[in-house]
PDB file of N, CA and C in Angstrom:
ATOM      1  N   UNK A   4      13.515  80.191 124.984  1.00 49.00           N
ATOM      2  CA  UNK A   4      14.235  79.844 123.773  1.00 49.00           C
ATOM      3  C   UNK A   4      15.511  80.673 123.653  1.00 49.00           C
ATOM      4  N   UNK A   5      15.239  81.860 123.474  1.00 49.00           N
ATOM      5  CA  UNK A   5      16.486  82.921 123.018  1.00 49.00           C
ATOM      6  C   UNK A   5      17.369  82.185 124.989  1.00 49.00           C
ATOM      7  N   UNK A   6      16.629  82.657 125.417  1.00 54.00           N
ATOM      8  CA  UNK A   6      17.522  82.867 127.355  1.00 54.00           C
ATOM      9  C   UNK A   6      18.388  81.112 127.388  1.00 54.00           C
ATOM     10  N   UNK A   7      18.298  80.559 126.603  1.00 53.00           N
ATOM     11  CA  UNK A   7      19.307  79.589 126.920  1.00 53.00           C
ATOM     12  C   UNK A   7      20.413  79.481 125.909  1.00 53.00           C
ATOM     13  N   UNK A   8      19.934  79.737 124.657  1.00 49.00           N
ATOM     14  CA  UNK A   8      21.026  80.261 123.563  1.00 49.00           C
ATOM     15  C   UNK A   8      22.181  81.095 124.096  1.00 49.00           C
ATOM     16  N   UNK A   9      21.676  82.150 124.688  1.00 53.00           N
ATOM     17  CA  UNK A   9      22.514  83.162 125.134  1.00 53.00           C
ATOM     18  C   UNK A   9      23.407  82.586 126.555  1.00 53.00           C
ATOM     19  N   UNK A  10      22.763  81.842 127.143  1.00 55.00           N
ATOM     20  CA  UNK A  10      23.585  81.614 128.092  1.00 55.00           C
ATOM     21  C   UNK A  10      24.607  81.159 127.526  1.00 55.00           C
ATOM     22  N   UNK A  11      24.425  79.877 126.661  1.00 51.00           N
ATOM     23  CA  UNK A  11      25.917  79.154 126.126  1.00 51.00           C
ATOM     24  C   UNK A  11      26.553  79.358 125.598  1.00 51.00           C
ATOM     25  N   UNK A  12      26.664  80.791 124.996  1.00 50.00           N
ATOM     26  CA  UNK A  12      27.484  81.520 124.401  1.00 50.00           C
ATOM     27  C   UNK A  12      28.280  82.580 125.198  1.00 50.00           C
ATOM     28  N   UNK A  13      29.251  82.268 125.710  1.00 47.00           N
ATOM     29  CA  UNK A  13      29.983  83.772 126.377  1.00 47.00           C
ATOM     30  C   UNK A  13      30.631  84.751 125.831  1.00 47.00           C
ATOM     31  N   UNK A  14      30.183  85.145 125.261  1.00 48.00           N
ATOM     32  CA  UNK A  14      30.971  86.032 124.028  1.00 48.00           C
ATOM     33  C   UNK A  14      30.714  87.149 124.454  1.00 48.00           C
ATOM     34  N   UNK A  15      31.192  88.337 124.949  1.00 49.00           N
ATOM     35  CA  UNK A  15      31.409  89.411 125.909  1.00 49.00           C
ATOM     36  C   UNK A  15      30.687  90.917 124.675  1.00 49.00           C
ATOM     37  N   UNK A  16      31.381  90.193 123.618  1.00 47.00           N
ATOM     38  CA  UNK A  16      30.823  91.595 122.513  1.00 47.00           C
ATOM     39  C   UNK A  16      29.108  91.433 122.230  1.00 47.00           C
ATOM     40  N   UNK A  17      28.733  90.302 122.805  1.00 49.00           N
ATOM     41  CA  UNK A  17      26.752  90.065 122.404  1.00 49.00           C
ATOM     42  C   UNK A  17      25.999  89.939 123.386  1.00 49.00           C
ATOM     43  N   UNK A  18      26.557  90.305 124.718  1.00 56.00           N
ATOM     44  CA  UNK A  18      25.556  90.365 125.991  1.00 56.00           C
ATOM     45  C   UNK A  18      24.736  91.439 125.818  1.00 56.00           C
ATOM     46  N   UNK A  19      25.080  92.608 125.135  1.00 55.00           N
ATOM     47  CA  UNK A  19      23.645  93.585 124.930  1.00 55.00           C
ATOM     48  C   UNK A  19      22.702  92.801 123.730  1.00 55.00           C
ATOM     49  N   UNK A  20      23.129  92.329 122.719  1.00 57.00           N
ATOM     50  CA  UNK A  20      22.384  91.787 121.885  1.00 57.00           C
ATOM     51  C   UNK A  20      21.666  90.794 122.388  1.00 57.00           C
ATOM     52  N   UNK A  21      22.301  89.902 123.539  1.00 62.00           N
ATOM     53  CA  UNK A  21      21.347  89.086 124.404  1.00 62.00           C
ATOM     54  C   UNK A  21      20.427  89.469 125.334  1.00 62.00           C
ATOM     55  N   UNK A  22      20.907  90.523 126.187  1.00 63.00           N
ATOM     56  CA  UNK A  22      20.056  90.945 126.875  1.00 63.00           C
ATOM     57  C   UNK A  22      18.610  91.393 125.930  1.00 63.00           C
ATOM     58  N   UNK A  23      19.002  92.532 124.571  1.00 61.00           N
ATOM     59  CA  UNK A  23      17.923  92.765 124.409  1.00 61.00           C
ATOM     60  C   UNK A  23      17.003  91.783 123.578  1.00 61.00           C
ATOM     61  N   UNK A  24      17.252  90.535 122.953  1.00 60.00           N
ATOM     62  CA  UNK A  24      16.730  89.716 122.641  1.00 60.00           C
ATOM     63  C   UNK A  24      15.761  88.719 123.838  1.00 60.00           C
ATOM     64  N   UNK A  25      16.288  88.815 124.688  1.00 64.00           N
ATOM     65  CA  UNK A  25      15.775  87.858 125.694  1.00 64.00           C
ATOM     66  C   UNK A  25      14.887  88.731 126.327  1.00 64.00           C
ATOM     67  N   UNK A  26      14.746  90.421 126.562  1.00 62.00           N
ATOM     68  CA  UNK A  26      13.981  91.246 126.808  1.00 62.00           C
ATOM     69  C   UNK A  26      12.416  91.256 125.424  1.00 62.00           C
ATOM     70  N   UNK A  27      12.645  91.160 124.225  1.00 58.00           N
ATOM     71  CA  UNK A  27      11.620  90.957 123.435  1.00 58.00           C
ATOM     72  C   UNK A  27      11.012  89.704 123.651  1.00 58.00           C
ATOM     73  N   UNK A  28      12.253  88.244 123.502  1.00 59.00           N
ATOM     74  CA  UNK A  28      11.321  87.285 123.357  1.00 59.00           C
ATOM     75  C   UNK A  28      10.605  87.000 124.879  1.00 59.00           C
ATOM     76  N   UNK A  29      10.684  87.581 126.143  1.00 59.00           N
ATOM     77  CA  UNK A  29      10.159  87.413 127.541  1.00 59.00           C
ATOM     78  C   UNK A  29       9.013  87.842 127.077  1.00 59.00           C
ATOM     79  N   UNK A  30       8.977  89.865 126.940  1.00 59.00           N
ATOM     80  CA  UNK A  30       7.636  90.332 126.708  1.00 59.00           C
ATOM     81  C   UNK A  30       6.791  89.712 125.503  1.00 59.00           C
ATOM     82  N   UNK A  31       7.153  88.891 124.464  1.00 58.00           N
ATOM     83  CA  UNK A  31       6.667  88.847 123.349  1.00 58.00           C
ATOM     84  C   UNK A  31       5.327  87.946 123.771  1.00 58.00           C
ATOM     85  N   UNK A  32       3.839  88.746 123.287  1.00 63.00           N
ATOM     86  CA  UNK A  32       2.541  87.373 123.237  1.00 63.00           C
ATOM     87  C   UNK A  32       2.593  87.507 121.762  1.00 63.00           C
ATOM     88  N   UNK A  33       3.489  87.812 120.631  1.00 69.00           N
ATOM     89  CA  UNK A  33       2.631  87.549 119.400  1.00 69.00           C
ATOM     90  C   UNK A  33       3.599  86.791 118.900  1.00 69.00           C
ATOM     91  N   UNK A  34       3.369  85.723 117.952  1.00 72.00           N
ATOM     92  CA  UNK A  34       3.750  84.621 117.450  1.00 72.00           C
ATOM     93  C   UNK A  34       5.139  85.517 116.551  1.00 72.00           C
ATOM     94  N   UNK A  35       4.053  86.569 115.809  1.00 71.00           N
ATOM     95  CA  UNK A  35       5.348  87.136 114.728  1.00 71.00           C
ATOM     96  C   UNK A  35       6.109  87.800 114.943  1.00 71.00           C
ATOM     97  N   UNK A  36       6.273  88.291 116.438  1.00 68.00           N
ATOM     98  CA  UNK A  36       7.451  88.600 117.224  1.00 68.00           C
ATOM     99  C   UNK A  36       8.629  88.180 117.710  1.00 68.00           C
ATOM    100  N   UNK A  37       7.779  86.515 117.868  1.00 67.00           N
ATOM    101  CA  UNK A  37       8.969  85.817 118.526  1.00 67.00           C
ATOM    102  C   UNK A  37       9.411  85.427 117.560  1.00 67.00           C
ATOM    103  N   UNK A  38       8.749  85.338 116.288  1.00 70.00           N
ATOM    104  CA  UNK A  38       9.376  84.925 114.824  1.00 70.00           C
ATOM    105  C   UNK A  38      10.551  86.080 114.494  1.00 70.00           C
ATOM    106  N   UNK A  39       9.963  86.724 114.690  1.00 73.00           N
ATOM    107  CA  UNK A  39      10.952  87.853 114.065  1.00 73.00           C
ATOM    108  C   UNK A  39      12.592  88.356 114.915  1.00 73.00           C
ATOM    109  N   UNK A  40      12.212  88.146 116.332  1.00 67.00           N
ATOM    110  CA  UNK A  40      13.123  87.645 117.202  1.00 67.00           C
ATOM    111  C   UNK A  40      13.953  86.352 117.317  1.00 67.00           C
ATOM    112  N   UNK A  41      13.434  85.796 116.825  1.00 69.00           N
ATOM    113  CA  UNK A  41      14.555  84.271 116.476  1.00 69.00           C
ATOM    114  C   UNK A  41      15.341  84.643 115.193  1.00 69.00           C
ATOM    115  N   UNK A  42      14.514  85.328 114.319  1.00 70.00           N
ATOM    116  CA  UNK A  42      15.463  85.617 112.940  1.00 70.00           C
ATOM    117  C   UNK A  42      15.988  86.798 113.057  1.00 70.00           C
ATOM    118  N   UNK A  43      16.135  87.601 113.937  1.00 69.00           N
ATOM    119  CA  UNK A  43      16.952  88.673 113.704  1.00 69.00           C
ATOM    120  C   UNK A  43      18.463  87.706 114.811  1.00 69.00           C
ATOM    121  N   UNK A  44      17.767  87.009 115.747  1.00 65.00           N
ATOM    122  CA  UNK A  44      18.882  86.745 116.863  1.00 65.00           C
ATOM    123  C   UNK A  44      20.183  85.608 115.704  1.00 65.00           C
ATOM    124  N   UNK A  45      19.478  85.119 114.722  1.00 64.00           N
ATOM    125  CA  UNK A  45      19.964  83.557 114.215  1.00 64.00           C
ATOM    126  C   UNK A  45      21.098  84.626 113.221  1.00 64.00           C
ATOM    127  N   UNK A  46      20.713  85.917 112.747  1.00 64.00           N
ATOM    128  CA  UNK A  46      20.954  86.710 111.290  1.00 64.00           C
ATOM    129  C   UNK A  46      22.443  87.571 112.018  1.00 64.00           C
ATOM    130  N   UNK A  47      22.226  87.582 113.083  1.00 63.00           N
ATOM    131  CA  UNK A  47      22.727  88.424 113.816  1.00 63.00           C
ATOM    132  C   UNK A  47      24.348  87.330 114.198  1.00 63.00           C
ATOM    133  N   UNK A  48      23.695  86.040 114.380  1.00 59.00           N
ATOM    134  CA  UNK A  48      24.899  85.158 115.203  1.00 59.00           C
ATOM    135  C   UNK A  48      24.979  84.878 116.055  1.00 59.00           C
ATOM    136  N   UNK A  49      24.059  85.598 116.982  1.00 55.00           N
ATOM    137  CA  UNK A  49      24.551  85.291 118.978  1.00 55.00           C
ATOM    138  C   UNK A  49      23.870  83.691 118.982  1.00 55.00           C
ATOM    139  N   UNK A  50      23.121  82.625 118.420  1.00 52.00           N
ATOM    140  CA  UNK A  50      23.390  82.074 118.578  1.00 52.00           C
ATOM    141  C   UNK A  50      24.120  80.534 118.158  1.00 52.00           C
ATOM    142  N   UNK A  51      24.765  80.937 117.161  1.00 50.00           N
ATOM    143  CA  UNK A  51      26.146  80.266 116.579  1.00 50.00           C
ATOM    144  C   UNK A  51      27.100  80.794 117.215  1.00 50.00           C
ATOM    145  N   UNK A  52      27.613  82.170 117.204  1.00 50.00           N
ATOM    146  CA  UNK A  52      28.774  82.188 117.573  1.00 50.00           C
ATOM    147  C   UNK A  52      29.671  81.680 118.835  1.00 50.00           C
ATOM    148  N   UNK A  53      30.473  80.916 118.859  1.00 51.00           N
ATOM    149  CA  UNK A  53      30.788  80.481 120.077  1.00 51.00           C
ATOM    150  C   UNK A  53      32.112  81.051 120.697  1.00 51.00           C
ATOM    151  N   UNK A  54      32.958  81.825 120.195  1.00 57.00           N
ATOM    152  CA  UNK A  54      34.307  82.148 120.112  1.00 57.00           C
ATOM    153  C   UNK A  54      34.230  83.728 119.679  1.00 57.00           C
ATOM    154  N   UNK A  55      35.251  84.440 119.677  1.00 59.00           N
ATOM    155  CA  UNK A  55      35.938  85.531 119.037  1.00 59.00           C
ATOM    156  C   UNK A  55      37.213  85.164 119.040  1.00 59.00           C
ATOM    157  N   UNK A  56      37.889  85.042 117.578  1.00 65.00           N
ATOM    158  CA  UNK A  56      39.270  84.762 117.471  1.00 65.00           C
ATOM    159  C   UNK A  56      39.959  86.005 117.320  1.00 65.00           C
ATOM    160  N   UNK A  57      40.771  86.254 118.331  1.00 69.00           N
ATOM    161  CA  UNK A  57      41.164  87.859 118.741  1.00 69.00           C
ATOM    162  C   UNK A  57      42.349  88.249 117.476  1.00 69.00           C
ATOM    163  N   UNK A  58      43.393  86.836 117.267  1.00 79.00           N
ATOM    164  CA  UNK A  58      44.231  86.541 116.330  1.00 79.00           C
ATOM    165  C   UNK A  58      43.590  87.097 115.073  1.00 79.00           C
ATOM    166  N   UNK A  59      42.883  86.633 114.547  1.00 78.00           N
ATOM    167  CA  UNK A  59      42.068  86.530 113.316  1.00 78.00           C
ATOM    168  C   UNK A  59      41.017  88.150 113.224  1.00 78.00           C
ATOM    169  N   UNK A  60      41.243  88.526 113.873  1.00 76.00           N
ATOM    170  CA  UNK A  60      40.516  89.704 114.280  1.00 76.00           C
ATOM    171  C   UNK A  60      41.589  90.661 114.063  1.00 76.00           C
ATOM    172  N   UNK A  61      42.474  90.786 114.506  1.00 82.00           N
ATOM    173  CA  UNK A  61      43.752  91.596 114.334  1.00 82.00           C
ATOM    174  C   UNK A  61      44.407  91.605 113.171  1.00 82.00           C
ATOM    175  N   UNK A  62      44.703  90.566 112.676  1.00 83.00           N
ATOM    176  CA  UNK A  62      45.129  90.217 111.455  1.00 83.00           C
ATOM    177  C   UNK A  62      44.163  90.666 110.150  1.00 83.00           C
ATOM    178  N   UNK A  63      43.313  90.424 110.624  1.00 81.00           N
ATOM    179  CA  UNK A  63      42.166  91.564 109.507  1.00 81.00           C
ATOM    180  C   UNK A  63      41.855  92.743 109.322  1.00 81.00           C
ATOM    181  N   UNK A  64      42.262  93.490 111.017  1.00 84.00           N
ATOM    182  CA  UNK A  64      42.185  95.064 111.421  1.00 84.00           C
ATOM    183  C   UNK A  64      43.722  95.052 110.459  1.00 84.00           C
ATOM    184  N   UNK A  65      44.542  94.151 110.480  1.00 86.00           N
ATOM    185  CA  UNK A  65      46.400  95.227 109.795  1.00 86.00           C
ATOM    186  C   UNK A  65      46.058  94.597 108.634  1.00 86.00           C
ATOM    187  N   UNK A  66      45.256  93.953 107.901  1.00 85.00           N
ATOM    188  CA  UNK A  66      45.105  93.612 106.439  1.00 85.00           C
ATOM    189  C   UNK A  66      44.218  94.587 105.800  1.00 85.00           C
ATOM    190  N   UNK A  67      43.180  95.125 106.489  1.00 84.00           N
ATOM    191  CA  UNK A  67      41.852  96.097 106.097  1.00 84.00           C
ATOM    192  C   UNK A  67      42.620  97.209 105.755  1.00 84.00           C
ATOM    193  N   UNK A  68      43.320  97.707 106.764  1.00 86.00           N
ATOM    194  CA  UNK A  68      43.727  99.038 107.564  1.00 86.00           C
ATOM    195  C   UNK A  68      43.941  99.712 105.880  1.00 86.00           C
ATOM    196  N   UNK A  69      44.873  99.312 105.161  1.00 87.00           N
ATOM    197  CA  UNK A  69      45.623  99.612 104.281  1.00 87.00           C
ATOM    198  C   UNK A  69      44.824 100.003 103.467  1.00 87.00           C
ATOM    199  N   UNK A  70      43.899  98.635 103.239  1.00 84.00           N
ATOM    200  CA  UNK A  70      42.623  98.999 101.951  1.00 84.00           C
ATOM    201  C   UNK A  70      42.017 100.316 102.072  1.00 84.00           C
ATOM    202  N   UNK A  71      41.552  99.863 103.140  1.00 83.00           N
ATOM    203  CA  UNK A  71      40.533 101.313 103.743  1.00 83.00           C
ATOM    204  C   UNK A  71      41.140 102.476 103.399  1.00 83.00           C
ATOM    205  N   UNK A  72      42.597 102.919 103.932  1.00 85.00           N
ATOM    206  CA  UNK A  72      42.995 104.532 103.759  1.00 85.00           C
ATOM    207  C   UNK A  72      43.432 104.622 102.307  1.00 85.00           C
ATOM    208  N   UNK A  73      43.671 103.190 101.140  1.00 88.00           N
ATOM    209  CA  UNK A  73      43.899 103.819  99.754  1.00 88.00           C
ATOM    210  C   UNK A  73      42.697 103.671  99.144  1.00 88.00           C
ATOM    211  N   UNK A  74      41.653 103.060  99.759  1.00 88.00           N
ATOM    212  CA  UNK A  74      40.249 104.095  98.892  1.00 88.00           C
ATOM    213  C   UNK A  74      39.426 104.526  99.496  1.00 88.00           C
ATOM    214  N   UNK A  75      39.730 105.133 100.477  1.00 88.00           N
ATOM    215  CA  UNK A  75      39.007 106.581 101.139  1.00 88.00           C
ATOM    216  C   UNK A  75      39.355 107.545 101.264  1.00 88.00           C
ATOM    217  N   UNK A  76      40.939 107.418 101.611  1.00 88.00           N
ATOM    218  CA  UNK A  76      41.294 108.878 101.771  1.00 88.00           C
ATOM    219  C   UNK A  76      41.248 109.497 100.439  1.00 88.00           C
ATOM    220  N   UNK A  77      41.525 108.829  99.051  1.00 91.00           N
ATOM    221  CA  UNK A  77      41.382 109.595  98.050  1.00 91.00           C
ATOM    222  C   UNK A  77      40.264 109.892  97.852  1.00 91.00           C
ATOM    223  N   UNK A  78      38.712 109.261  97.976  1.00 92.00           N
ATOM    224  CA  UNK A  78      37.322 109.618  98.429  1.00 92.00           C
ATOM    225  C   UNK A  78      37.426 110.876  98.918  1.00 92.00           C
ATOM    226  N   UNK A  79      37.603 110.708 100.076  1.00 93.00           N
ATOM    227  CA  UNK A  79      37.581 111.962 100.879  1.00 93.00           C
ATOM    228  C   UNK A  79      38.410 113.376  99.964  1.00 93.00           C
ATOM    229  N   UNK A  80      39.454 112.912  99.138  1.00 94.00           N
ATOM    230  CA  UNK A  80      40.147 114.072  98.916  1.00 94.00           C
ATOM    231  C   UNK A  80      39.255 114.542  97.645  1.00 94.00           C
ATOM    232  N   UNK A  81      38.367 113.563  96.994  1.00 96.00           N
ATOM    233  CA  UNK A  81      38.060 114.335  95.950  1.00 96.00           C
ATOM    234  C   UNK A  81      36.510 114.920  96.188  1.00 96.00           C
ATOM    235  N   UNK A  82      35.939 114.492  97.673  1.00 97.00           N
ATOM    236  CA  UNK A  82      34.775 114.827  97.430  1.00 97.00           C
ATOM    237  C   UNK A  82      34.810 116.526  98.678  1.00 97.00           C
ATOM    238  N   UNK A  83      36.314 116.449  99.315  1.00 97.00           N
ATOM    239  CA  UNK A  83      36.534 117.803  99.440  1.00 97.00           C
ATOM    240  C   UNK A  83      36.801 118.622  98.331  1.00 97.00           C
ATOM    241  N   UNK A  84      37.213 118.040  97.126  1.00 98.00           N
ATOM    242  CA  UNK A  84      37.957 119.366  95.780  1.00 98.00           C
ATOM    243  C   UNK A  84      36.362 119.738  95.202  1.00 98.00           C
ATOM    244  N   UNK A  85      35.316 118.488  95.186  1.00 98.00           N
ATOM    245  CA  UNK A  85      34.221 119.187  94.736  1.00 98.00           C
ATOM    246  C   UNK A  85      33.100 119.983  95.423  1.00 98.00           C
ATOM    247  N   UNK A  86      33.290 120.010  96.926  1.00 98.00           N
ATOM    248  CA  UNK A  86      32.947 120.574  97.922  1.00 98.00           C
ATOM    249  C   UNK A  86      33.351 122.198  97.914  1.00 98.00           C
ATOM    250  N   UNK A  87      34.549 122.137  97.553  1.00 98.00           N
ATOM    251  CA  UNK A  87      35.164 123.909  97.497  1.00 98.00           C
ATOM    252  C   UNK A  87      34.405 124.309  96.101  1.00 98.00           C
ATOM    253  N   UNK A  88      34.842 123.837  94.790  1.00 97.00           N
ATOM    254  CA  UNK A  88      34.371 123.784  93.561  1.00 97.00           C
ATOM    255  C   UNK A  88      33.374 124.597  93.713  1.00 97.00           C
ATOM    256  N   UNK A  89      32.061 123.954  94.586  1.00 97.00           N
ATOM    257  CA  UNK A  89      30.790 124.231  94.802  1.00 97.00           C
ATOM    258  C   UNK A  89      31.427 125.712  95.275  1.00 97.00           C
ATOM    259  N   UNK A  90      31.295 125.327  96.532  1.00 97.00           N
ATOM    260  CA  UNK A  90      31.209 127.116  97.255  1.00 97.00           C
ATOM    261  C   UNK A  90      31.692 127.967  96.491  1.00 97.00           C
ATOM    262  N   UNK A  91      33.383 127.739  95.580  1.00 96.00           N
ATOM    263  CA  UNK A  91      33.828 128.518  94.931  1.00 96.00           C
ATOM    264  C   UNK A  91      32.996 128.979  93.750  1.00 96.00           C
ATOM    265  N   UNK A  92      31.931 128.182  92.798  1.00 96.00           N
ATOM    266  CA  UNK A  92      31.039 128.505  92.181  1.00 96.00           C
ATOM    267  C   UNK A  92      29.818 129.592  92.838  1.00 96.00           C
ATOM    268  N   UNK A  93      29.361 129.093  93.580  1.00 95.00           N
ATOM    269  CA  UNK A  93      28.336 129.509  94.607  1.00 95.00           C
ATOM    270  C   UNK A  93      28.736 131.006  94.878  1.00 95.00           C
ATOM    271  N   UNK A  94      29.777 131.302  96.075  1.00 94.00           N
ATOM    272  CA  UNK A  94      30.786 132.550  95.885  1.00 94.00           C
ATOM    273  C   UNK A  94      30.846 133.656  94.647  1.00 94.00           C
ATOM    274  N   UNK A  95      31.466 133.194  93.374  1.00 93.00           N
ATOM    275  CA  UNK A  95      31.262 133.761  92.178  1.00 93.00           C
ATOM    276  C   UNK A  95      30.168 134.371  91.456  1.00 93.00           C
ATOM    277  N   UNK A  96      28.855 133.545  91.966  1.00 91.00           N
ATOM    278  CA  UNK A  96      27.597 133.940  91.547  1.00 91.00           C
ATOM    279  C   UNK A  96      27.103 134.987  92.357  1.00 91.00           C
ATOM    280  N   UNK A  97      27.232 135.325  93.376  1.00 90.00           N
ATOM    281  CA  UNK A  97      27.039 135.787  94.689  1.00 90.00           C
ATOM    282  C   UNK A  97      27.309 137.044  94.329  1.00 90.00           C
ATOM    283  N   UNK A  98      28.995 136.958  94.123  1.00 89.00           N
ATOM    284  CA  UNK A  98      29.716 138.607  93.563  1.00 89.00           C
ATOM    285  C   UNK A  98      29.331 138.730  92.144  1.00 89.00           C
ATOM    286  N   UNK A  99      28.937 138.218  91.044  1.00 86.00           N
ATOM    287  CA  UNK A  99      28.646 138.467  90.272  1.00 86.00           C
ATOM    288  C   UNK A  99      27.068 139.442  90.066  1.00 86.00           C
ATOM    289  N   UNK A 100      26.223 138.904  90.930  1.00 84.00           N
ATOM    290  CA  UNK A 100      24.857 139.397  91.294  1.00 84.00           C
ATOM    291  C   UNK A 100      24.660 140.771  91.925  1.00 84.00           C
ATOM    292  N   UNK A 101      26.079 140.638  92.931  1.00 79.00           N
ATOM    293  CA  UNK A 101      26.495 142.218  93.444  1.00 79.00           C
ATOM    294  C   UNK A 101      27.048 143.337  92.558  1.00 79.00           C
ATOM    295  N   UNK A 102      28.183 142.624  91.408  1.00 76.00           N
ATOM    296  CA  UNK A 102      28.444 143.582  90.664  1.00 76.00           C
ATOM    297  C   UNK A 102      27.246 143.982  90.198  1.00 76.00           C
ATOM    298  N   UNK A 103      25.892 143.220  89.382  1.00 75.00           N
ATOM    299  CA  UNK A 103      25.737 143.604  89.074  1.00 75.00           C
ATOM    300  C   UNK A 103      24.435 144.913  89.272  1.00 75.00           C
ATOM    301  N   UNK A 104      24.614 144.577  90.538  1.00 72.00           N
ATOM    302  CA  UNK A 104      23.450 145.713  91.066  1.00 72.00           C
ATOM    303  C   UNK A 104      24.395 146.710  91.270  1.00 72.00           C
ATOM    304  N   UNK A 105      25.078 147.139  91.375  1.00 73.00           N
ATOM    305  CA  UNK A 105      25.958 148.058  91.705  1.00 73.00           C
ATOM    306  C   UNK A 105      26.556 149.077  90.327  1.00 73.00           C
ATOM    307  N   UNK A 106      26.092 150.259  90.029  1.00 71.00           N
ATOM    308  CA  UNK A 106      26.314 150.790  89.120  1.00 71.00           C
ATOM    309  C   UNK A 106      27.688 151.681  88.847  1.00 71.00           C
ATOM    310  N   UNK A 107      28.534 151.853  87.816  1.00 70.00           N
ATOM    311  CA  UNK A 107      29.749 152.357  87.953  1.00 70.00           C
ATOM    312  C   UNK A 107      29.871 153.103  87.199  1.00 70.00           C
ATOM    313  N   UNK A 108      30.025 154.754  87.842  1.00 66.00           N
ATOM    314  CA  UNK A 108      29.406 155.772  86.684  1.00 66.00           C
ATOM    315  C   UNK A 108      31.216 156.403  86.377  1.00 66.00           C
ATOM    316  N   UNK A 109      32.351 155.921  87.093  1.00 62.00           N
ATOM    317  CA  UNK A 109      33.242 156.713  87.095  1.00 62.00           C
ATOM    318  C   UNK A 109      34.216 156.010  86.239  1.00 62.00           C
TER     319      UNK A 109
END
């Protein structure tokens, strides 16, 4: 079942996904294996997909690109300010605990 799907699809990015599908459904004797192997293979695409549109692929990598770095990098910048925050809290408590074992008779 899966081993002829995969053949008619040449799609270069799902030959591991084929290989290892066609490796379960070979070994598979249990019914809810091969069940579960047809629906991960169908969920997955390898066997619909017939193409990769390289165009359409690119054009989504320079349309994404943009999104991605104006809401992550500010992500990233604020979950470094609360990252220091921490230590800088953390730090403070640290020397605070030292002062206060430390007695100052002068």
């Amino acid at each position: 079942m899966v081993e002829n799907q995969c053949k008619a699809r040449p799609v270069k990015a799902y030959y591991i996904m084929c290989d290892l599908l066609k490796k379960l459904d070979s070994e598979a004797t249990n019914d809810v294996v091969k069940l579960a192997t047809a629906v991960a293979g169908f969920y997955i695409g390898v066997f619909y997909l017939e193409y990769v549109d390289t165009e359409y692929s690119l054009w989504l990598t320079w349309f994404l690109t943009p999104v991605m770095v104006t809401f992550l990098l500010p992500a990233v910048i604020i979950v470094l300010i609360y990252a220091s925050s921490i230590i800088f809290h953390l730090y403070r408590l640290y020397r605070l605990r030292i002062v206060d074992g430390v007695h100052s008779d002068w």
